[in-house]
Coordinates of C-alpha atoms in Angstrom, one line a residue:
M1 CA -2.7 -2.8 -1.4
F2 CA -1.7 -2.0 -5.4
T3 CA 2.2 -0.8 -5.4
S4 CA 3.5 1.0 -8.4
S5 CA 3.4 -2.2 -10.2
I6 CA 0.3 -1.3 -12.1
K7 CA 0.6 -0.7 -15.6
A8 CA -1.0 1.9 -18.0
T9 CA -4.4 0.4 -19.3
K10 CA -3.9 -3.0 -18.0
P11 CA -7.4 -4.0 -15.8
I12 CA -6.8 -5.5 -12.9
Q13 CA -8.8 -7.7 -10.9
I14 CA -9.3 -6.4 -7.5
T15 CA -9.6 -9.1 -4.5
S16 CA -10.8 -8.7 -1.0
K17 CA -8.7 -9.8 1.6
V18 CA -11.5 -8.4 4.9
E19 CA -14.2 -11.0 6.0
I20 CA -17.4 -9.7 4.3
N21 CA -21.0 -9.0 4.8
K22 CA -23.9 -10.4 2.4
E23 CA -24.1 -6.7 0.6
Y24 CA -20.7 -6.6 -0.3
G25 CA -21.2 -10.0 -2.6
Q26 CA -23.0 -7.3 -5.0
L27 CA -19.2 -6.3 -5.8
S28 CA -19.1 -9.0 -8.2
Q29 CA -17.5 -7.7 -10.9
K30 CA -14.2 -5.3 -9.8
L31 CA -11.7 -3.5 -12.3
L32 CA -9.8 -0.5 -12.0
N33 CA -8.2 0.8 -15.5
V34 CA -5.5 3.6 -15.4
S35 CA -4.7 5.6 -18.8
N36 CA -2.1 7.8 -19.4
K37 CA -4.9 10.3 -18.6
F38 CA -7.7 8.7 -16.5
I39 CA -8.4 6.5 -13.5
S40 CA -11.4 4.6 -13.9
F41 CA -13.0 2.2 -11.3
T42 CA -15.8 -0.2 -12.8
V43 CA -18.0 -1.7 -10.8
N44 CA -20.9 -4.0 -12.0
K45 CA -20.7 -2.3 -15.6
Q46 CA -21.1 0.8 -13.7
S47 CA -18.0 3.4 -14.4
I48 CA -16.5 6.2 -13.7
S49 CA -13.4 8.2 -14.2
I50 CA -11.3 10.8 -12.4
N51 CA -9.4 12.7 -14.6
K52 CA -5.2 12.5 -13.3
A53 CA -4.3 16.0 -14.2
I54 CA -6.9 17.3 -12.6
L55 CA -6.6 15.4 -9.5
M56 CA -2.7 16.1 -9.2
S57 CA -3.9 19.9 -9.7
D58 CA -6.3 19.8 -6.5
V59 CA -3.4 17.8 -4.6
L60 CA -1.0 20.9 -5.4
K61 CA -3.4 23.3 -4.6
A62 CA -4.4 21.8 -1.3
V63 CA -0.8 21.5 0.0
Q64 CA -0.1 25.7 -0.6
K65 CA -3.5 26.6 1.3
S66 CA -1.9 24.5 3.8
N67 CA 1.1 26.2 3.9
P68 CA 0.4 29.3 2.4
K69 CA 3.6 31.6 3.9
D70 CA 5.5 29.3 2.2
T71 CA 6.7 30.4 -1.4
Q72 CA 8.4 26.7 -1.8
A73 CA 5.8 25.0 0.0
I74 CA 5.4 22.3 -2.7
A75 CA 8.6 21.7 -3.1
H76 CA 9.4 21.2 0.5
W77 CA 6.3 18.9 0.5
K78 CA 7.0 17.0 -2.2
E79 CA 10.8 16.3 -0.4
Q80 CA 9.0 14.7 2.4
E81 CA 6.4 12.9 0.8
R82 CA 9.3 10.9 -0.9
V83 CA 10.4 9.8 2.8
V84 CA 6.8 8.9 3.6
Q85 CA 6.4 7.0 0.5
L86 CA 9.1 5.2 0.9
S87 CA 8.4 4.2 4.6
A88 CA 5.4 3.7 4.6
T89 CA 5.4 1.1 1.4
F90 CA 8.7 -0.2 3.7
N91 CA 6.4 -0.2 6.8
Q92 CA 3.4 -2.3 5.0
A93 CA 5.6 -5.0 4.0
F94 CA 7.4 -5.6 7.2
D95 CA 4.0 -5.7 9.3
A96 CA 2.3 -7.6 6.9
V97 CA 4.6 -10.5 7.3
I98 CA 5.1 -9.8 11.1
D99 CA 1.8 -10.2 11.4
A100 CA 1.1 -13.2 9.2
F101 CA 3.9 -14.9 11.1
I102 CA 2.6 -14.1 14.5
S103 CA -0.5 -15.6 13.3
S104 CA 0.3 -18.6 11.7
N105 CA 2.3 -19.3 15.4
Q106 CA -0.5 -18.8 17.5
D107 CA -0.1 -22.4 18.4
M108 CA 3.1 -21.9 19.9
K109 CA 2.2 -18.8 21.8
F110 CA 4.5 -17.2 20.0
R111 CA 5.2 -13.5 20.9
L112 CA 7.5 -10.3 19.6
S113 CA 8.0 -7.6 22.0
L114 CA 8.3 -3.8 20.9
Q115 CA 12.0 -4.1 21.2
E116 CA 12.1 -7.3 19.3
K117 CA 10.2 -6.2 16.9
T118 CA 12.4 -2.5 16.7
N119 CA 15.7 -4.8 16.6
I120 CA 14.3 -6.6 13.6
F121 CA 13.3 -3.8 12.0
N122 CA 16.6 -2.0 12.0
E123 CA 18.4 -5.3 10.8
I124 CA 16.0 -5.7 8.2
K125 CA 16.1 -1.8 7.1
G126 CA 20.2 -2.2 7.4
N127 CA 20.1 -4.8 4.7
L128 CA 18.2 -2.7 1.9
Q129 CA 20.4 -0.7 -0.5
F130 CA 18.8 2.2 -2.0
G131 CA 21.3 4.9 -1.8
E132 CA 20.4 8.0 0.5
Y133 CA 17.0 7.2 0.7
Q134 CA 15.7 7.5 4.6
F135 CA 12.9 5.2 6.3
N136 CA 11.4 6.4 9.2
K137 CA 9.9 4.0 11.7
N138 CA 6.6 6.2 12.2
A139 CA 5.4 7.2 8.8
A140 CA 2.2 5.2 8.3
Q141 CA 0.1 7.3 6.9
K142 CA 1.2 8.8 3.7
S143 CA 0.4 12.7 3.2
L144 CA -0.8 12.0 0.3
E145 CA -3.4 9.9 1.0
H146 CA -4.6 11.6 3.4
V147 CA -4.8 15.0 1.2
L148 CA -6.5 12.8 -1.5
R149 CA -9.0 11.7 1.7
N150 CA -10.1 15.7 1.9
N151 CA -10.7 15.5 -1.6
S152 CA -14.4 16.7 -2.8
R153 CA -14.4 14.3 -6.2
I154 CA -13.0 11.3 -4.9
K155 CA -15.7 11.7 -1.8
E156 CA -18.5 12.1 -4.9
I157 CA -17.4 9.5 -6.8
T158 CA -16.8 7.0 -3.7
T159 CA -20.3 7.9 -2.6
L160 CA -21.8 7.4 -6.5
L161 CA -20.1 4.4 -6.8
I162 CA -21.5 3.0 -3.1
Q163 CA -25.0 4.6 -3.9
Q164 CA -25.4 2.7 -7.2
N165 CA -24.1 -0.4 -5.7
K166 CA -26.2 -0.2 -2.6
I167 CA -23.9 -1.1 -0.2
S168 CA -24.6 -0.1 3.0
D169 CA -22.7 -2.2 5.5
T170 CA -20.1 -0.1 7.6
K171 CA -17.1 -2.6 6.8
S172 CA -17.9 -2.6 2.7
V173 CA -17.9 1.2 2.5
R174 CA -14.7 1.2 4.3
Y175 CA -13.4 -1.4 1.8
V176 CA -14.3 0.5 -1.0
T177 CA -13.0 3.6 0.0
N178 CA -10.1 2.4 1.3
Y179 CA -9.3 0.6 -1.9
I180 CA -10.1 3.4 -4.6
I181 CA -7.9 6.4 -2.0
E182 CA -5.1 3.7 -2.0
A183 CA -4.9 3.0 -5.9
I184 CA -5.5 7.0 -6.3
N185 CA -2.5 7.4 -4.2
N186 CA -0.2 4.8 -6.1
E187 CA -0.9 6.3 -9.3
L188 CA -0.2 10.0 -8.1
C189 CA 2.7 8.8 -6.9
Q190 CA 4.0 7.0 -9.8
T191 CA 3.6 10.5 -11.2
L192 CA 5.5 12.7 -8.5
F193 CA 7.6 10.8 -8.1
P194 CA 8.7 8.4 -11.0
E195 CA 12.3 7.5 -10.1
L196 CA 11.4 5.8 -6.6
P197 CA 11.7 1.6 -6.6
L198 CA 8.7 1.5 -4.4
R199 CA 7.9 -2.0 -6.0
E200 CA 11.4 -3.1 -5.2
I201 CA 11.3 -1.9 -1.9
S202 CA 7.8 -3.7 -1.2
V203 CA 9.3 -7.1 -3.0
L204 CA 12.6 -6.5 -0.5
A205 CA 11.4 -5.5 2.2
T206 CA 8.8 -8.8 2.2
E207 CA 11.9 -11.3 1.3
L208 CA 14.6 -10.3 3.6
T209 CA 11.9 -9.9 6.4
S210 CA 10.2 -13.5 5.8
L211 CA 13.8 -15.0 5.3
R212 CA 14.8 -13.8 8.9
L213 CA 11.6 -14.9 10.9
F214 CA 10.6 -17.8 9.0
D215 CA 14.4 -20.0 9.3
K216 CA 14.7 -23.1 7.8
S217 CA 16.2 -24.2 11.5
M218 CA 12.8 -22.9 13.1
D219 CA 10.1 -25.3 11.4
Q220 CA 11.3 -26.6 8.0
M221 CA 7.5 -27.6 6.7
K222 CA 6.8 -23.3 7.6
Y223 CA 9.6 -22.2 5.7
D224 CA 8.9 -23.9 2.5
H225 CA 5.0 -22.7 3.2
W226 CA 6.4 -19.1 3.5
K227 CA 8.7 -19.2 0.9
A228 CA 6.4 -20.6 -1.5
H229 CA 3.5 -18.1 -0.3
Y230 CA 6.2 -14.8 -0.5
K231 CA 7.7 -16.1 -3.9
L232 CA 11.2 -16.4 -2.1
P233 CA 14.1 -16.9 -4.0
S234 CA 14.3 -21.3 -4.8
S235 CA 18.2 -20.7 -4.0
G236 CA 18.1 -22.3 -0.2
K237 CA 19.6 -18.7 1.3
T238 CA 18.6 -17.9 4.8
I239 CA 19.8 -14.6 5.6
M240 CA 21.4 -14.6 8.9
L241 CA 21.3 -11.1 10.4

């Protein structure tokens, strides 16, 4: 997933972390371009653009439509969405490190109980210093992302890209769809909430969770591997929580 680090007009190479079928190999040239006005997706030299202002208008209309009796529906939604975006960013980084840790220790039959995972979550969250920002552990699905998945313009663009590149297997279709939705979500989120430190939260959540799990005392080789993998500080500090 691309976080708020996407820079305007700078193309970003997309790489898939999912297991892919042969048909997905057709997507050899995959670029996302972001400008002040447009979000463009180019697949095999076929480019399709979305006007960000029009898309933002679609989102706000959908929010108002879902709460027609609330005259302040958009303001209330934005207040709630701030918490959702912050929480989802933290949760995704946390879960990714937890999953990687469990996967890397299968030979040790390592397991984390729900209570242990919750305890680590609360410990890590307590080490994040972002003023009055709140984190909700259950905010896994971004509400903005939900609105985008039901947007007719995005559905049309996604369908067109899939058809043009003759993609038919379910896994590839799902990957392309999810990538487009996530990229647009992050771009619109920057427009809606430019003050939110989403990238910083993602980086710190990854660092704190990694240091919490891959402690030097567990296994020096594994610790060194993950310190390099997650680009952790070279100071050798170990956070004791």
